[in-house]
Tab-separated table of C-alpha atoms in Angstrom:
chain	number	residue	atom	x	y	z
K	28	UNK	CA	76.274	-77.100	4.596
K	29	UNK	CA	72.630	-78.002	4.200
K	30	UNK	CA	70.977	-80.764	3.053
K	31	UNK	CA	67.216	-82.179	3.050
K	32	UNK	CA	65.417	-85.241	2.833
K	33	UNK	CA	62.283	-85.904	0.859
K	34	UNK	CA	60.368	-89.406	-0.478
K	35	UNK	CA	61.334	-89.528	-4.525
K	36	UNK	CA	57.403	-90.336	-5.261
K	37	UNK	CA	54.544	-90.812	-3.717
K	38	UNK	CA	50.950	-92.108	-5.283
K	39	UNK	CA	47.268	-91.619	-4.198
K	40	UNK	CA	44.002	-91.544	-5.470
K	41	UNK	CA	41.278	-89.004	-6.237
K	42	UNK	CA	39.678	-87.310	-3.091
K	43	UNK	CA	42.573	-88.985	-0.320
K	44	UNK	CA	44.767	-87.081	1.844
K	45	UNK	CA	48.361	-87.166	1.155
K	46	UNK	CA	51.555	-85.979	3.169
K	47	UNK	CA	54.980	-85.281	1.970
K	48	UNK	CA	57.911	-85.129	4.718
K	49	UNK	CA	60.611	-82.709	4.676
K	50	UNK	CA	64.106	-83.460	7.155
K	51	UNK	CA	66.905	-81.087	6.881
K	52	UNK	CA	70.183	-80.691	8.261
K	53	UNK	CA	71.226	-76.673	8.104
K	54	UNK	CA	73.557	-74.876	9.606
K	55	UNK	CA	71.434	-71.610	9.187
K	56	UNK	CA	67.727	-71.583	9.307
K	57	UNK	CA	65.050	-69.260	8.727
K	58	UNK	CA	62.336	-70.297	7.783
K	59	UNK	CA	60.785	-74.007	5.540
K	60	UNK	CA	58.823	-73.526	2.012
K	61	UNK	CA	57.261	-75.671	0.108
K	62	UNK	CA	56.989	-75.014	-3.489
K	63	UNK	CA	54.626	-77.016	-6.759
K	64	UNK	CA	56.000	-78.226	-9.850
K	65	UNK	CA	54.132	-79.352	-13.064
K	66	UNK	CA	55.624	-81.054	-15.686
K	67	UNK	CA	57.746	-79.039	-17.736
K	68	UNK	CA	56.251	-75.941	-15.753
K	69	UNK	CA	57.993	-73.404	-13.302
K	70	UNK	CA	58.019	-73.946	-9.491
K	71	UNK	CA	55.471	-72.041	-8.130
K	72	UNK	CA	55.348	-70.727	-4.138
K	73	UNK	CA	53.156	-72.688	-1.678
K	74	UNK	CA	53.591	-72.098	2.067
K	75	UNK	CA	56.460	-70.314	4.331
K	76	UNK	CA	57.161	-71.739	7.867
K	77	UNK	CA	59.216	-69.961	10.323
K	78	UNK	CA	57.401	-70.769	13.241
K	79	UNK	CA	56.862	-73.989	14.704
K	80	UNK	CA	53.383	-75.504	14.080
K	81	UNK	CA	50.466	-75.584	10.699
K	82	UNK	CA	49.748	-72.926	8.408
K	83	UNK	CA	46.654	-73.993	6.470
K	84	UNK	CA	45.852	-72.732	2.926
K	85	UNK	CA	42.799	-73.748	1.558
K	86	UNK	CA	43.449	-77.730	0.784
K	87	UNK	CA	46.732	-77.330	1.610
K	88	UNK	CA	49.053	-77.271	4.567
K	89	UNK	CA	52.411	-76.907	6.003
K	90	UNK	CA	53.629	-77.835	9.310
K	91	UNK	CA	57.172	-77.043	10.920
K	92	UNK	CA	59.249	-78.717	14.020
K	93	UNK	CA	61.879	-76.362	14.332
K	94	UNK	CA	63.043	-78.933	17.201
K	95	UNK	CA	63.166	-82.269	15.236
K	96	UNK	CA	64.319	-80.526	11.656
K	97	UNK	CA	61.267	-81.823	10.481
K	98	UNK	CA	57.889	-80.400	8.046
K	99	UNK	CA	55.131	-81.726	5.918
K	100	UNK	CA	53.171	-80.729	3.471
K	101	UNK	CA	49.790	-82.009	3.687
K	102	UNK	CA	46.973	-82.026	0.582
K	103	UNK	CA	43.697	-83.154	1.141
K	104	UNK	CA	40.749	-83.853	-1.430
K	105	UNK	CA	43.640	-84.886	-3.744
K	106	UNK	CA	42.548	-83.594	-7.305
K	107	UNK	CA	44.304	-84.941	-10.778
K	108	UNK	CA	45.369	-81.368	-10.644
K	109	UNK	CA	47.778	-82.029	-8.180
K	110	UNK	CA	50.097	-84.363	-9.846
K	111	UNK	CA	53.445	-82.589	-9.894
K	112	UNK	CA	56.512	-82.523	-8.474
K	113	UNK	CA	56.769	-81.067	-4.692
K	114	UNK	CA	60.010	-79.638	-3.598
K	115	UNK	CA	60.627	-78.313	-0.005
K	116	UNK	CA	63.123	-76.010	0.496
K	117	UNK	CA	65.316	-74.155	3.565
K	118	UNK	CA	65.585	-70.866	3.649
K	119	UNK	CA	69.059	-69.897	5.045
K	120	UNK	CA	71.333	-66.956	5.256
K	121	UNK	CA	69.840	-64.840	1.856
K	122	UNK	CA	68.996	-67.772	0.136
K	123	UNK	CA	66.797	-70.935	-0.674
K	124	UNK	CA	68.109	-74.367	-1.050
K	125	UNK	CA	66.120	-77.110	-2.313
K	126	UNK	CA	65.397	-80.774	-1.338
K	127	UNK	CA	65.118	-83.194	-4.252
K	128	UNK	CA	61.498	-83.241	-4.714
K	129	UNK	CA	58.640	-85.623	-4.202
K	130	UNK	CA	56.958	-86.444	-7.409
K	131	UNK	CA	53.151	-87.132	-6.747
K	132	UNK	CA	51.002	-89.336	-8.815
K	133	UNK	CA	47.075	-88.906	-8.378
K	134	UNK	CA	44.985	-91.412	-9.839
K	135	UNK	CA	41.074	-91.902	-10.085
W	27	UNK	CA	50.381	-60.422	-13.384
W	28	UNK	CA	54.110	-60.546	-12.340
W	29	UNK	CA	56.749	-61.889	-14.138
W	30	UNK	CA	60.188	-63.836	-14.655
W	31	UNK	CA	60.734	-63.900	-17.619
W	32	UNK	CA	63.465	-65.942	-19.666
W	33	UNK	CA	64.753	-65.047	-23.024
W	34	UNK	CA	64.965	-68.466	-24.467
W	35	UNK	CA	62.867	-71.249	-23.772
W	36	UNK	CA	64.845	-74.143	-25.814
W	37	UNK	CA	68.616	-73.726	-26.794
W	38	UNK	CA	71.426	-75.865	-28.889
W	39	UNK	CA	74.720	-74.458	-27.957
W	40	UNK	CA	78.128	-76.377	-29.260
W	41	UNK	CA	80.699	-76.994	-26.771
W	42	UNK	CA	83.250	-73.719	-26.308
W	43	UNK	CA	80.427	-71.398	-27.208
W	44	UNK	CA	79.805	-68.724	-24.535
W	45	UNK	CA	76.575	-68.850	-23.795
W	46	UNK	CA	74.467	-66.013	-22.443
W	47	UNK	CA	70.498	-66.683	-20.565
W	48	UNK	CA	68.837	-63.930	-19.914
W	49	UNK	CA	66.405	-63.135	-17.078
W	50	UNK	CA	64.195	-60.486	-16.810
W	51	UNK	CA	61.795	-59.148	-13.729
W	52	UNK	CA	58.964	-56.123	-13.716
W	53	UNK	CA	58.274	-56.518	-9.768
W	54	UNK	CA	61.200	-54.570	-8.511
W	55	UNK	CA	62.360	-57.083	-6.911
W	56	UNK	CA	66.143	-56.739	-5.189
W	57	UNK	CA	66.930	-60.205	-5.352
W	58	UNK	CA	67.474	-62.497	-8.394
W	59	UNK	CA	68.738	-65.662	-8.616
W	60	UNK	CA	70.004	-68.297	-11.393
W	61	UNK	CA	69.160	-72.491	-10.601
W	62	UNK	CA	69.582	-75.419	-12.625
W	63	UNK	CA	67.846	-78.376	-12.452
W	64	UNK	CA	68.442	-82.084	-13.259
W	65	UNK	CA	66.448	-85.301	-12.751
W	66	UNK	CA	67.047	-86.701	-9.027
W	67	UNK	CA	68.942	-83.662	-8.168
W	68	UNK	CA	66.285	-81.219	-7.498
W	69	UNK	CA	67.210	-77.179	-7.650
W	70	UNK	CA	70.934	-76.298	-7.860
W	71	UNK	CA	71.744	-72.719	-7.063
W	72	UNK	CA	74.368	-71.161	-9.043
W	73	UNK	CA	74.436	-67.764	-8.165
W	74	UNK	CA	72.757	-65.178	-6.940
W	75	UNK	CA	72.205	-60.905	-6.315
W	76	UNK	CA	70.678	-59.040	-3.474
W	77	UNK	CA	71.650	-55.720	-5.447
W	78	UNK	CA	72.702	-54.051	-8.617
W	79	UNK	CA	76.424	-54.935	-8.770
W	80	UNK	CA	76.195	-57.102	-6.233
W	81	UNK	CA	76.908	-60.922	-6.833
W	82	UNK	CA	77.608	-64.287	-4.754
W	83	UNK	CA	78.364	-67.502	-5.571
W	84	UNK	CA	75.627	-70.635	-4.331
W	85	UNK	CA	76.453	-74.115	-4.193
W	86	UNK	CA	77.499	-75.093	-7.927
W	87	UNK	CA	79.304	-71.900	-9.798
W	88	UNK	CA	81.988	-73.627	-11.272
W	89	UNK	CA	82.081	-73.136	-15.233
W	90	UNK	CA	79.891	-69.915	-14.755
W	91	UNK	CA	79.438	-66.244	-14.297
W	92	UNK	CA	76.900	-63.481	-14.052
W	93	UNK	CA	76.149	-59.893	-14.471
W	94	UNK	CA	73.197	-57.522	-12.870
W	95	UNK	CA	73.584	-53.686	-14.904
W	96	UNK	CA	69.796	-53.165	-14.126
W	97	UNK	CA	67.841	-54.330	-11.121
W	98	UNK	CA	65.582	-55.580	-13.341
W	99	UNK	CA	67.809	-58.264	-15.401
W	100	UNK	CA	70.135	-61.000	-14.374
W	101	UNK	CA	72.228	-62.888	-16.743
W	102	UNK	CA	73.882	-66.128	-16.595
W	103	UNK	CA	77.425	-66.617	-18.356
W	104	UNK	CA	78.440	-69.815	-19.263
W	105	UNK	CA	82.250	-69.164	-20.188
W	106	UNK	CA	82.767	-71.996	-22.474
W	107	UNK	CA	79.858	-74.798	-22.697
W	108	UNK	CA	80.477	-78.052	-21.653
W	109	UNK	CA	78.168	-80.846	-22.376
W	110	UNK	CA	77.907	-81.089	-18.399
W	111	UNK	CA	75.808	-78.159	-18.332
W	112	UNK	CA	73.134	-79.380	-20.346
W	113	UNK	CA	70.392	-78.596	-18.415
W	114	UNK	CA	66.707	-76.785	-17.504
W	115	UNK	CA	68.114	-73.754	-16.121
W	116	UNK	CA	65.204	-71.370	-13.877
W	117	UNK	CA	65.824	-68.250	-12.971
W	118	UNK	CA	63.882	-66.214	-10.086
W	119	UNK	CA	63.540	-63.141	-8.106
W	120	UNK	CA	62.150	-62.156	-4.635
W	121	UNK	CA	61.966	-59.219	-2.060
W	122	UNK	CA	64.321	-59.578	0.906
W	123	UNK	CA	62.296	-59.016	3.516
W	124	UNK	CA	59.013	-60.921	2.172
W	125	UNK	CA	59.681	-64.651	2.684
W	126	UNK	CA	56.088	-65.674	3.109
W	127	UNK	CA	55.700	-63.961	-0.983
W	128	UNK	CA	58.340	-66.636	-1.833
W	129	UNK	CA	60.236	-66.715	-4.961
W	130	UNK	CA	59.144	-66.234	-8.114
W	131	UNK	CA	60.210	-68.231	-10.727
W	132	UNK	CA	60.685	-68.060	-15.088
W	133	UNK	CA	59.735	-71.067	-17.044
W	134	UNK	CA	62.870	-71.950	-17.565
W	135	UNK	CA	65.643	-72.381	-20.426
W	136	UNK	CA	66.639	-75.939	-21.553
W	137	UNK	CA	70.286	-75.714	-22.947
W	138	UNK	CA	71.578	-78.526	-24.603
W	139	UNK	CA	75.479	-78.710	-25.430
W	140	UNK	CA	76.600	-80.872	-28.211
């Protein structure tokens, strides 16, 4: 089976850098993703890891340690914007499955 | 701009109804698949398709069933509602050999079952 570990919540404030941790226990593994939830909104597609190391996207970034079953996501210049929920997710044999989310709370 | 999109965004069903959600893609996707989601559990996948016809179970697919005619459509069965499947239900679709596009996801259908 698979299962992953994330913090429930997490709070910061305007303009700080933030990072959410991912640890998973799979028994197939391709690849890590991170994916952005807004309230009452649909998850929406961040970053895709299948190599150790940090893929950088603008303020955001993911990093993978294929080794130690272990990623972050990592926001800097935290905006209100990016209040929302933050799920991380393994990709496995022809399918995703999903930690339990990190809810972030950005204040001013 | 592509889509997922859901047929219902809120719906009341009484318990024994069967209940159909429909999901719709336009990016040709092959793959579609059918989550719910509940407070402190995160994403639970029910089932999925990698092809027309073509269906296999994910973690939770007790209580339901699905059907894929058209690539483009995926539907979600719920055989006879139980107030245990109140939920936000998301369907999404992908390629299969695109990870780094991820999945692509509807807003969403919020059954309730009273």
């Amino acid at each position: 089976g698979q299962s992953l570990e994330q913090p429930s919540e997490v709070t910061a404030v305007e303009g700080a850098i933030v990072q959410i941790n991912c640890t998973y226990q799979t028994s197939g593994f391709y690849g890590l993703s991170w994916y952005q939830q807004h309230d009452g909104g649909a998850p929406t597609f961040l970053s895709y890891n299948a190599l150790d190391g940090l893929e950088e996207t603008g303020r955001f970034s993911s990093f993978l340690s294929r080794s130690d079953s272990y990623g972050y996501l990592l926001l800097q210049e935290l905006q209100m914007k990016d209040s929302a929920s933050y799920f991380c997710a393994v990709l496995g044999f022809q399918k995703l499955v999903f930690g339990t989310g990190t809810r972030l709370l950005v204040s001013p | 701009d592509v889509k997922v999109t859901q047929s219902s965004r809120y719906l009341v069903k009484r318990t024994g109804e069967k209940v159909f959600l429909e999901c719709v893609q336009d990016m040709d996707h092959e793959n579609m698949f059918w989550y719910r989601q509940d407070p402190g559990l995160g994403l639970r996948l029910i089932y999925f398709s990698y092809d027309v016809k073509m269906k296999e179970k994910g973690d939770i697919p007790e209580g339901y069933s699905v059907s894929r005619e058209k690539k483009e459509r995926f539907s979600l069965i719920l055989e006879s509602a139980s107030t245990n499947q109140t939920s936000m239900y998301l369907c999404a679709s992908s390629y299969t050999e695109s990870f780094n596009y991820g999945y692509t996801f509807g807003s969403g259908t919020r059954l309730t079952v009273v």
